[in-house]
XYZ file of C-alpha atoms in Angstrom:
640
model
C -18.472 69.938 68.247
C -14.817 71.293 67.768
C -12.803 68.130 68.754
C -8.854 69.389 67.970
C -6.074 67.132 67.666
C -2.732 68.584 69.316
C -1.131 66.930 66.502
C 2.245 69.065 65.025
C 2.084 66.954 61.426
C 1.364 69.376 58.699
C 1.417 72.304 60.236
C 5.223 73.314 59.982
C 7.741 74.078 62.578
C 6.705 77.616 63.547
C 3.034 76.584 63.829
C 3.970 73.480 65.920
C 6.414 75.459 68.076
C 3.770 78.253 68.581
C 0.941 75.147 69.216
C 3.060 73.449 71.990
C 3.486 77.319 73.540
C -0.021 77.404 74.098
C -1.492 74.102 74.783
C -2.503 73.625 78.256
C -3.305 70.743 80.744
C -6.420 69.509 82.758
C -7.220 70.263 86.240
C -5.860 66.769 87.860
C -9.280 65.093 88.627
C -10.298 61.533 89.412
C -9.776 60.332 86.091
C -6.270 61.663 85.812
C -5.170 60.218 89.045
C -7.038 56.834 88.531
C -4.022 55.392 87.143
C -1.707 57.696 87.507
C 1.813 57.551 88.758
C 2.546 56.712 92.638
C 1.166 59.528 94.579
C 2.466 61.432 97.403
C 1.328 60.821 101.344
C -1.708 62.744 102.439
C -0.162 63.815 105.838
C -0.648 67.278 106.173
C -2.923 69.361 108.108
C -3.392 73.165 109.330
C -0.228 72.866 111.915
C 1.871 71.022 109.980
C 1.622 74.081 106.863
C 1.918 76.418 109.688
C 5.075 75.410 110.652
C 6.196 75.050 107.151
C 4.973 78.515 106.162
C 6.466 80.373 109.407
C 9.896 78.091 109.236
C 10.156 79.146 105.299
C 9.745 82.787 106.244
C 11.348 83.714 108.996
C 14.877 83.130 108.417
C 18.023 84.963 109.827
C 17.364 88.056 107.508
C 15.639 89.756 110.162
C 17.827 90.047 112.465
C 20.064 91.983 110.183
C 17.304 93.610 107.994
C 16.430 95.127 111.578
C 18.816 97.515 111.629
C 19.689 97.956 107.948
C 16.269 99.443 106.653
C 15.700 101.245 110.122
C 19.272 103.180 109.137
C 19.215 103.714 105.315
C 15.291 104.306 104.924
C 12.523 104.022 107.686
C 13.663 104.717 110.745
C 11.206 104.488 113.363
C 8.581 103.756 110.957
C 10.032 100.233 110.446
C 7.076 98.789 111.917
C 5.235 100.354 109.576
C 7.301 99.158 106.201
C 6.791 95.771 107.916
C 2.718 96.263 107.856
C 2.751 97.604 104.129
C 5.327 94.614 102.624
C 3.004 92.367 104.815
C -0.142 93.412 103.134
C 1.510 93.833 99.513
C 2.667 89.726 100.371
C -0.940 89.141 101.345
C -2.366 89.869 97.747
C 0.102 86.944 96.452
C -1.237 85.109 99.096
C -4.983 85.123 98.383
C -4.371 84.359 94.789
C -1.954 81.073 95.817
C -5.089 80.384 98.627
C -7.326 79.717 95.423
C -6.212 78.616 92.757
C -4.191 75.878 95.301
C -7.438 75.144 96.867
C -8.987 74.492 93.048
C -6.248 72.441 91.682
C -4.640 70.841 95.025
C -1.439 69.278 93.002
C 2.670 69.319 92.969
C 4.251 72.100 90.955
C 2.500 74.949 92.569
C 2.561 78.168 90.111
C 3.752 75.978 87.226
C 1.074 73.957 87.842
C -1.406 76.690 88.112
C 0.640 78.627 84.608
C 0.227 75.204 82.279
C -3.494 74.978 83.669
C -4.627 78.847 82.605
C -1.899 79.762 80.311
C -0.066 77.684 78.823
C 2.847 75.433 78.436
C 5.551 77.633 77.173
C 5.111 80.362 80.001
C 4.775 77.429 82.124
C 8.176 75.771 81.724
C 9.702 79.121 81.969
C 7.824 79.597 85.619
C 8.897 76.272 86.352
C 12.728 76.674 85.014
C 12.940 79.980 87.094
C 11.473 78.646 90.148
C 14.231 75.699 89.880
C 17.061 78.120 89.844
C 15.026 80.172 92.787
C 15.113 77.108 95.206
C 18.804 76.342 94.039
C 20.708 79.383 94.695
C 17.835 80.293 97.955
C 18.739 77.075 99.374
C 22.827 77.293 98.980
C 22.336 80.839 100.047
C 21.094 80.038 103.370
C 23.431 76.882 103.799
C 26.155 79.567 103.205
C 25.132 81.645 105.397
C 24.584 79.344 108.846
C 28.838 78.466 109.653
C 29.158 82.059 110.327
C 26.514 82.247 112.726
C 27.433 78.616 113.971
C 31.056 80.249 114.783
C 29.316 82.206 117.152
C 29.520 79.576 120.044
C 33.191 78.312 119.463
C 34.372 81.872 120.295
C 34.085 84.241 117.243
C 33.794 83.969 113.572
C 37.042 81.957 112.831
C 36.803 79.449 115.490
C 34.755 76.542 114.335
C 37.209 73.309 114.000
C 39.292 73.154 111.113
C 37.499 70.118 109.628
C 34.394 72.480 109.457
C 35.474 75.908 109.449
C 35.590 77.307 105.632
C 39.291 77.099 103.430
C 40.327 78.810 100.964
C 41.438 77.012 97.623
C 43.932 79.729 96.060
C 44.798 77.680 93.110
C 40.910 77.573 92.387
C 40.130 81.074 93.935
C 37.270 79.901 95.933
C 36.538 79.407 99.840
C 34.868 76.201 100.364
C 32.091 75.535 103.195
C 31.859 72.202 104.541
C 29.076 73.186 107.167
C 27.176 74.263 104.281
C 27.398 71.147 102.165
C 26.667 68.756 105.811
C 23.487 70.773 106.354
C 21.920 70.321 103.276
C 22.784 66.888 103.099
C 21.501 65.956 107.077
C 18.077 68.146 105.559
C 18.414 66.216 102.534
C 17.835 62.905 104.324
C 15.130 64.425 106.001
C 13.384 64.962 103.473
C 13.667 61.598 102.140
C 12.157 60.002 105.095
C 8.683 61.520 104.710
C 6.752 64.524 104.542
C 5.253 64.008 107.873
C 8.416 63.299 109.751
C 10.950 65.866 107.853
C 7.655 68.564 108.561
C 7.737 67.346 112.643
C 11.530 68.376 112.435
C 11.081 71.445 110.854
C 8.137 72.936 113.254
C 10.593 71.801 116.423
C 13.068 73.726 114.981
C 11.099 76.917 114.073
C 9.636 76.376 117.837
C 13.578 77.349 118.867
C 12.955 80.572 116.447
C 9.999 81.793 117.617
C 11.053 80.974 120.945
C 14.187 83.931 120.692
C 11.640 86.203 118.942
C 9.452 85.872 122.029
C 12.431 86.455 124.040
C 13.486 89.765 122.213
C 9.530 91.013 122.306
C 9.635 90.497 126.190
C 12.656 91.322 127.400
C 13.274 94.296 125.136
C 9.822 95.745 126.051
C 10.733 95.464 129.713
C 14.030 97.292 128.669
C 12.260 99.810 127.003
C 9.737 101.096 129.272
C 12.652 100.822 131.955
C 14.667 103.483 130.077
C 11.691 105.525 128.061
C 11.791 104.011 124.671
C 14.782 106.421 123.837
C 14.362 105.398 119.806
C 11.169 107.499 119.578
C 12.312 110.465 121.304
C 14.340 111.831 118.367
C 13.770 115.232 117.340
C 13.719 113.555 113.803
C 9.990 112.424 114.513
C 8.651 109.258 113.536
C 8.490 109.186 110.028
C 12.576 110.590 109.867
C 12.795 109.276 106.339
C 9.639 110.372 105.322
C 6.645 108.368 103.734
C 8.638 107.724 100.474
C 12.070 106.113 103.150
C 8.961 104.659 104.696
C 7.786 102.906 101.300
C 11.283 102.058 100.242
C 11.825 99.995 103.524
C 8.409 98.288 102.406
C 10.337 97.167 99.164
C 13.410 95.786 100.797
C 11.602 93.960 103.533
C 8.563 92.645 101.188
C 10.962 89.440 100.520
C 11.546 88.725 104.392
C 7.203 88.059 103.857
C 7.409 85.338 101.319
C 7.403 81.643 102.003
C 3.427 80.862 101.417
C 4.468 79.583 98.261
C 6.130 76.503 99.936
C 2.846 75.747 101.823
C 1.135 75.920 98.215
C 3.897 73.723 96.962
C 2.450 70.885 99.684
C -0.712 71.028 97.947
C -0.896 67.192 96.940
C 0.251 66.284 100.397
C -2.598 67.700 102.170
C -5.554 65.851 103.849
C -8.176 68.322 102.889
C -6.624 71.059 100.515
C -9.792 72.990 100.242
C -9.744 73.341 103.718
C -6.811 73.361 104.778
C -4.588 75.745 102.313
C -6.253 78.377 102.441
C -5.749 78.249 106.561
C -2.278 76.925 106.769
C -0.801 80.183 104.060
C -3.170 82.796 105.658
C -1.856 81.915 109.313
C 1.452 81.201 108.191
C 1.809 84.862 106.955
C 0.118 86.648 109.434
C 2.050 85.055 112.338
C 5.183 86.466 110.522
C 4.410 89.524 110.010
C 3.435 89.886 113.388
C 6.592 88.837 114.717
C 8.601 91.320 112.519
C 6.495 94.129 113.741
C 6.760 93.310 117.360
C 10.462 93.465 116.740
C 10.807 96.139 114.997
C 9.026 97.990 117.269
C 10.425 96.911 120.393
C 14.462 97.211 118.424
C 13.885 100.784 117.023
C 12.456 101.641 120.642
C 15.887 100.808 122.265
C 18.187 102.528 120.107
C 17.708 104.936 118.109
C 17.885 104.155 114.022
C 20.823 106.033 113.466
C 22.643 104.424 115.972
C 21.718 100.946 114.879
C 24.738 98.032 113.949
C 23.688 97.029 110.823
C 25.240 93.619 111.252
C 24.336 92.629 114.592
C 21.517 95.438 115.644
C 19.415 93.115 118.314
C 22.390 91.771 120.231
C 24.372 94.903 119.915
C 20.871 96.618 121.553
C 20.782 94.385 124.176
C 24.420 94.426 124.632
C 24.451 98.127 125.561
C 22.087 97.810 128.337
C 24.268 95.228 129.555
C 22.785 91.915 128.295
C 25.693 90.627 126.503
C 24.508 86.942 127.351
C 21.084 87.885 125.121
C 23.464 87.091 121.972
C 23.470 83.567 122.460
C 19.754 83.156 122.125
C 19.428 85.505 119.690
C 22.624 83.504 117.348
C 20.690 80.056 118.775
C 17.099 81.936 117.188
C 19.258 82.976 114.033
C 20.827 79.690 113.283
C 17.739 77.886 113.974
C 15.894 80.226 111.788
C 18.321 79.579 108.975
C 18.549 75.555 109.591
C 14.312 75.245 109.106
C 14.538 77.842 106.041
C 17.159 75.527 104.499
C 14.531 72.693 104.374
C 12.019 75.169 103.089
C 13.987 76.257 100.629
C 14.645 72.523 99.194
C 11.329 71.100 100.296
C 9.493 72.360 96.903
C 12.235 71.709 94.048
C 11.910 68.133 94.547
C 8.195 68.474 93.869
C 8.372 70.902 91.566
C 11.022 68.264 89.044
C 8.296 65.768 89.656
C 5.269 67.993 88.219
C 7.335 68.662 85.077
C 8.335 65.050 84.783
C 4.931 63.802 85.238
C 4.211 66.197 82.273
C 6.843 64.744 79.962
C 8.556 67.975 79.817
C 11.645 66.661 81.904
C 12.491 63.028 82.057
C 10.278 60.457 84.062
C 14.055 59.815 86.504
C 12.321 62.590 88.258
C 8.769 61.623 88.586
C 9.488 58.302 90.622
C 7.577 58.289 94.028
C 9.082 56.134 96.833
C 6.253 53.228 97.746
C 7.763 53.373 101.540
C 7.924 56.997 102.203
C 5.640 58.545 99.277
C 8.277 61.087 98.439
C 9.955 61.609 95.200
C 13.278 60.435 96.789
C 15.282 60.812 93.318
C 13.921 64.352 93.047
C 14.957 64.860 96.144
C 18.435 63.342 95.993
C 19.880 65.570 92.816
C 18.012 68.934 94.592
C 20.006 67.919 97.767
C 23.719 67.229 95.774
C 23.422 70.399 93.043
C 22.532 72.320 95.932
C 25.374 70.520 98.263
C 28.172 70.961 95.633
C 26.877 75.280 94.773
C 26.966 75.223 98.600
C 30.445 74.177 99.503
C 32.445 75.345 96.651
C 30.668 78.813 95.624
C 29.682 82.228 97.583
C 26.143 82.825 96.595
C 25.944 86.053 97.716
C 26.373 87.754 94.211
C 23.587 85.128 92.746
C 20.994 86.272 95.179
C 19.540 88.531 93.696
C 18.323 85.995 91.155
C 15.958 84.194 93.615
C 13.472 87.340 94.042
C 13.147 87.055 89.853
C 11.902 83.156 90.045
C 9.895 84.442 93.390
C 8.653 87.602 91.607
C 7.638 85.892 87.784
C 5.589 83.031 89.933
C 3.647 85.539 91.563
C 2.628 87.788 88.746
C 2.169 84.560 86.708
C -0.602 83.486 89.262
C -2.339 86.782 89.670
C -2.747 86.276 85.674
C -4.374 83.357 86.380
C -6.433 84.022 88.408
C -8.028 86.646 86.353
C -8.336 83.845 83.185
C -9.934 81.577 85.559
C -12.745 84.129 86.634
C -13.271 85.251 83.072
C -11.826 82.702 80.618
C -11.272 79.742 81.968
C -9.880 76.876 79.692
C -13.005 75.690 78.266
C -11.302 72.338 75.807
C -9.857 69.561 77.836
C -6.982 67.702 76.396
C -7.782 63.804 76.322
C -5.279 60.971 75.644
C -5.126 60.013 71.790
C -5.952 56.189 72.772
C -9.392 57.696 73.976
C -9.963 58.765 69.696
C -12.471 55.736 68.952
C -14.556 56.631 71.800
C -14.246 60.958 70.916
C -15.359 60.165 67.320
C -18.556 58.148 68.618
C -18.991 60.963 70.796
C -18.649 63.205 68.658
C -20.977 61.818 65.878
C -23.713 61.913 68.878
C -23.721 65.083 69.481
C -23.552 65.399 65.603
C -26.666 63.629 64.889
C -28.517 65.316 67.960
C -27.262 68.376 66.526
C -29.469 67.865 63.193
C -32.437 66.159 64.447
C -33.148 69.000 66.345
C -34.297 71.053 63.344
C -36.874 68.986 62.562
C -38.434 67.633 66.293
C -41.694 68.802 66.958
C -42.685 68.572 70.681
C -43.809 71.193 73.095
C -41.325 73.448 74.878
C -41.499 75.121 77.919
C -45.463 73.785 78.313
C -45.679 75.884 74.903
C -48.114 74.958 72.057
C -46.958 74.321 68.413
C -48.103 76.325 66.021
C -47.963 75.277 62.289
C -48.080 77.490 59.358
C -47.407 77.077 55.609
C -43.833 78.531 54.832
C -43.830 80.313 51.710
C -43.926 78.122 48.282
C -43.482 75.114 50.707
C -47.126 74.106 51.835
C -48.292 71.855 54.569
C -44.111 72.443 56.315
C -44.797 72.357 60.435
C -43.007 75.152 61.720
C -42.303 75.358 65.541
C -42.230 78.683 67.292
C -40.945 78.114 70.139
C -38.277 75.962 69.769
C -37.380 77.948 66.333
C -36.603 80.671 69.134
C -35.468 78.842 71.750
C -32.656 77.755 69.377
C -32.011 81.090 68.362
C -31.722 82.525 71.950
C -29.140 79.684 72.573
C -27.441 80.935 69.200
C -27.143 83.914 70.507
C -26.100 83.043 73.883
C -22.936 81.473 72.192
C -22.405 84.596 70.167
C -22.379 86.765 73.283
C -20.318 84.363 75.276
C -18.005 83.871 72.723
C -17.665 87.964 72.594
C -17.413 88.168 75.965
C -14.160 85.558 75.985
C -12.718 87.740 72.991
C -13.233 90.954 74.983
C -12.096 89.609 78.463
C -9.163 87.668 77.405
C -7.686 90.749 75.602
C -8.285 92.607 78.228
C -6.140 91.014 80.760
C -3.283 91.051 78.158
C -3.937 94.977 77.403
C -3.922 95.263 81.161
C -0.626 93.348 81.527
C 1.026 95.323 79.006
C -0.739 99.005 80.865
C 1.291 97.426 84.180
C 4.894 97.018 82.281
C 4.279 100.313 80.331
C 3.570 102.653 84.069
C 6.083 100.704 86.172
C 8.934 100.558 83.492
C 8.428 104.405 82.624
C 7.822 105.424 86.504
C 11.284 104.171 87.572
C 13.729 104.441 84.428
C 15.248 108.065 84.963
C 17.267 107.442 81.940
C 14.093 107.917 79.620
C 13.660 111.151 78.380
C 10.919 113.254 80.419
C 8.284 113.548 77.284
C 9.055 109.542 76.563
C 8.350 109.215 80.076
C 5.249 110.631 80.717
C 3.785 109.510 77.170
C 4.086 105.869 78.944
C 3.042 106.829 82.363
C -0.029 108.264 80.163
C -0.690 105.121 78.069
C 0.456 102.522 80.856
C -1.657 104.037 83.170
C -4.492 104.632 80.325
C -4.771 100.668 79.727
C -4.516 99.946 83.333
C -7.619 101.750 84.090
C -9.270 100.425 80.974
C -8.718 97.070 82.169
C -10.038 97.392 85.408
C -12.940 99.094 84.222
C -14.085 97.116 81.869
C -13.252 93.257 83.928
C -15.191 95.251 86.473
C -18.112 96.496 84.039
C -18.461 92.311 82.049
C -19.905 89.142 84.023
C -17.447 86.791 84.909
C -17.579 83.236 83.841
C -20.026 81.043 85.301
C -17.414 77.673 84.036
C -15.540 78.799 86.995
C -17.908 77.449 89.462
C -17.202 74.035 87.841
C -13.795 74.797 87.677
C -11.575 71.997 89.145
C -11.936 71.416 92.973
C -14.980 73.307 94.440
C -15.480 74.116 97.735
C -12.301 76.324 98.895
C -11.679 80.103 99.420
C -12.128 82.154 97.290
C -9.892 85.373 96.285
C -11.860 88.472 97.339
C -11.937 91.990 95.364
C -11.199 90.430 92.116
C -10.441 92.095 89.270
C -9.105 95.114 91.730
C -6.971 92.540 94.055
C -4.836 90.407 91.343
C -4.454 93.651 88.928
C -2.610 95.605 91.971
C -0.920 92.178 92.972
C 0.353 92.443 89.087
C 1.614 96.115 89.454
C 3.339 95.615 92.542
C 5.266 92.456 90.989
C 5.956 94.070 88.189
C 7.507 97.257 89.874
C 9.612 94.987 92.164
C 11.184 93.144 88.615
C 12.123 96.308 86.874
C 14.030 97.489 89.836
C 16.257 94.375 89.892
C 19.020 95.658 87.928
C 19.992 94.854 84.817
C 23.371 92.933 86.176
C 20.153 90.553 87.941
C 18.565 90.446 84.901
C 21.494 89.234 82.689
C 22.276 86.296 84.719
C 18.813 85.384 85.018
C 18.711 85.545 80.862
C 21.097 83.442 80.464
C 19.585 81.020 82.823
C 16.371 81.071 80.936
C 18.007 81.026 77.350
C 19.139 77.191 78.524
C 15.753 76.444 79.975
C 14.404 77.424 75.991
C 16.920 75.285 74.294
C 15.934 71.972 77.241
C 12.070 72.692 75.875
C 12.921 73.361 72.439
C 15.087 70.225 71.946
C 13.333 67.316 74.736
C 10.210 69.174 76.908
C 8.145 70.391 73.716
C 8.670 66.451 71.694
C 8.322 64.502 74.991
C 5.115 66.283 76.401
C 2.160 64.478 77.705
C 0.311 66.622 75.817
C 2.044 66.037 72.402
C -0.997 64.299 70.525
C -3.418 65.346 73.376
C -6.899 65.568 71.770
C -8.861 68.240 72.706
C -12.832 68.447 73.764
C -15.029 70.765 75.373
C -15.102 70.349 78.782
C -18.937 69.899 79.146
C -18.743 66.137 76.978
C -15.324 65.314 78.984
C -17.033 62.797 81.303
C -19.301 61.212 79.001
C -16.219 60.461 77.582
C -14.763 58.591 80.156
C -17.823 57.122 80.818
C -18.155 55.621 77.521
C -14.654 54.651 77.005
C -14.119 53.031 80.849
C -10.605 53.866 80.769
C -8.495 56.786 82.393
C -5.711 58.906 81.374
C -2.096 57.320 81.954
């Protein structure tokens, strides 16, 4: 039957180091959550993801990012870079829409990585997306006094008790407005999803309401004085495609934010349902917006001509609308306030995934039973990000947020694909449940052998009974001699097909780091260079072709919650997804990439020395999926 114990004894360190890497978790089903810890409020529906998604998303970047990628690489094609990053962020999306439709719980891609991969590249997913949400969230608190200054007269004129200081025995200018905001959203969050979501769509409302504003009055502008941005003699396209594609890059972050709508997954009344409507809409009423601004901005002045710090009030200011900057600094600091409680809203959840997995400690798995929120999660997100807030400048650490962003969404692409053709097919069961395995087990034993020597009819079939040779008067049944056979080789070919799929994905994985890293390191030598384009781009193709040419597996039909969308185009759709992902992480930097290492080196020693010896999973025992429920059945009791 192949019952495994996840047990490390006897195996030595290496092989229980590499065995904890790789053991993964069930899809949370009835029998996990039977007696489970407190759970979070079901409270959520379409408009309340909407407003999460679009208040995530649309922060104060673009009205800067207006006028910065419309001077250094689009032009009047910024509409354009908007519609490409829009659609690249749309691949993500689709593979978030499923696999948070089929297992609806907190921790979003971790969640999704321990499910289909496995628990070492989960804690890494989860340990990146922790320092994402950190440094996002103090990045935005730092970034809202500024605008806030705005209406006390000009950038140094908010009240001393507020305005930022400068420490010079320390060397560091502190932010009180920073640290208040994030507390106040803090204590939002605390009260309850519902109520801290009702706050956050109100204030998004204010947002959308100045992007309306800049749509309609700067179209009436520009057909008032001829749309003088497209009349340059440097056409539309004054960058050319490859400016134009280059602008798609910088902007493709100002498109993400569906990822804290799948990080709501557990609060949701009907996930299935739901998710899958709440990220689509979320994105596509971005994306929208930024193009209608773009378009209208770009239209008004021409690209060259652009401020890059203040391009839509400065437009509006030269045909004598200098009152249109208040609403627009209202829009911006309203647009930073609701991306501040996106930006905290999942790291609370995301601590209480890995605590309910034993990989953190259980201090961050407690669920408030008055406001179903994990308010201690909640609590140390708010101070860490409080204290990074007020006493550091972020700005240099930003750059470390797109890696978390980035790794999350090539980790769930990869999912995706082992879910449609290798889906986890053992399901780890609590070690208390071993009496009732081993009974189980010696059933299906027992069944096992008496099959051999049954004699009944099969299929409406007759028996037929001949002498075997030196062995008279043996009864020897065709057709269940070849029924057995055929189901022999049924598990043959499956078990080929796993063998072939599974290292396909990783040969395609590799083809995608091989093309991208070769493509944009200049450094290489031109023959190294194109002998990886060649064999990056060799695999690649193999790996489409052939997860195009094999049957994907019919387990993922049964594969935890049924019912919800499903990601179109697949193996085409996540294998691009992966490409594009990968691309954006090589180009970085390597000054990114050594603060992020360093980051992740601490996250392996926190596994190495408490997640990988306090895991759930540590003497998890591990069945086929398809005897899973008789197992439960038999024993009566559910997993703690």
């Amino acid at each position: 039957m192949g019952f495994l114990v996840d047990s490390q004894k006897g195996v030595g360190l290496w092989g229980g180091c590499l065995r904890s890497l790789l053991r993964r978790k069930q899809v949370d089903s009835a029998h996990v959550k039977a007696n489970a810890h407190h759970q979070l409020a079901k409270e959520l529906s379409v408009p309340h993801l909407i407003a999460i998604g679009v208040g995530t998303t649309i922060g104060a970047g673009v009205y800067i990012l207006v006028g910065t990628v419309a001077r250094e690489h689009s032009g009047p094609a910024l509409s354009i870079s908007f519609l490409i990053a829009g659609i690249a962020a749309a691949l993500s999306a689709f593979c978030y829409a499923e696999l948070a439709c089929r297992c609806p719980s907190a921790g979003s891609a971790y969640h999704y990585s321990y499910i289909c991969v496995g628990e070492g590249v989960a804690w890494l997913i989860g340990w990146a997306l922790i320092l994402e949400y950190t440094i996002g969230g103090s990045a935005v608190a730092r970034g809202i006094s500024p605008n806030l200054a705005f209406f006390f007269g000009g950038r140094d004129s908010l009240p001393s008790f507020l305005a930022r200081q400068y420490i010079p025995g320390l060397d560091i200018v502190v932010d009180p407005v920073a640290a208040i905001l994030v507390f106040i959203v803090t204590g939002l969050l605390c009260m309850g999803i519902k109520e801290s979501t009702l706050v956050q769509g109100m204030v998004t409302t204010v947002n959308v309401c100045a992007m309306f504003f800049v749509i309609i009055a700067g179209s009436y502008l520009g057909f008032k004085t001829g749309w003088a941005g497209y009349g340059l003699p440097t056409g539309y396209f004054a960058f050319g495609v490859d400016g134009m594609l280059a602008g798609s890059a910088t902007v493709f972050f100002a498109c993400l934010g569906f990822d804290s709508v799948a990080s709501t997954a557990e609060e949701v009344k009907n996930p299935q349902r739901d998710l899958p409507l709440g990220i689509g809409l979320a994105l596509s009423i971005c994306c929208t917006l930024y193009m209608l601004v773009s378009v209208v901005i770009v239209g008004l002045v021409p690209y060259h001509a652009m401020n890059p710090d203040t391009p839509i009030s400065s437009a509006f200011a030269e045909h004598g609308m200098q009152w249109a900057a208040y609403i627009i600094t209202a829009g911006a600091v309203m647009a930073l306030c609701s991306t501040l409680m996106g930006s905290i809203l999942p790291q609370p959840r995301m601590l209480m995934a890995m605590a309910r997995d034993g990989l953190l400690p259980s201090f961050f798995s407690d669920v408030n039973k008055n406001t179903q929120v994990p308010v201690k999660s909640t609590l140390a997100t708010g101070i860490g990000a409080a204290m990074l807030a007020f006493f550091m400048d972020v700005d240099l650490l930003a750059g470390m947020v797109s890696v978390g962003t980035l790794l999350a969404f090539t980790m769930v692409a990869i999912s995706v694909l082992i879910l449609r053709y290798v889906p986890p097919d053992m399901v780890p069961l609590p070690s208390s449940l071993q009496d009732t395995i081993d009974f189980v087990s010696l059933q299906y034993g027992v069944n096992s052998q008496n099959i051999n020597v049954e004699t009944s009819d099969v299929n409406g079939g007759a028996s037929s009974t001949l002498p075997l040779l030196g062995k008279n008067n043996t009864v020897v049944d065709y057709p269940k001699i070849v029924k057995q056979e055929a189901q022999r080789n049924y598990v043959r070919n499956e078990e080929n097909r796993r063998k072939i799929a599974g290292s396909t994905i990783a040969f395609t994985c590799i083809g995608a780091f091989l093309l991208t890293y070769a493509a944009t390191d200049l450094n290489i030598p031109r023959p190294v260079r194109f002998t990886l384009c060649g064999v990056g781009g060799a695999l690649l193709l193999f790996g489409l072709i052939v997860l195009t040419l094999i049957e994907q597996d019919d387990a993922r039909h049964s594969f935890g919650h049924s019912g919800g969308f499903i990601c179109p185009f697949v193996p085409l759709l996540p294998i691009f997804c992966i490409l594009i992902n990968i691309y954006l992480l090589i180009n970085l930097g390597a000054a990114t990439w050594a603060r992020v290492s360093v980051w992740l080196l601490i996250g392996v020693f926190v596994y190495a020395f408490y997640g990988r010896t306090h895991s759930s999973l540590l003497d998890a025992v591990y069945v086929p999926a398809a005897h899973a429920d008789k197992i439960y059945r038999s024993s009566g009791d559910s997993l703690a």
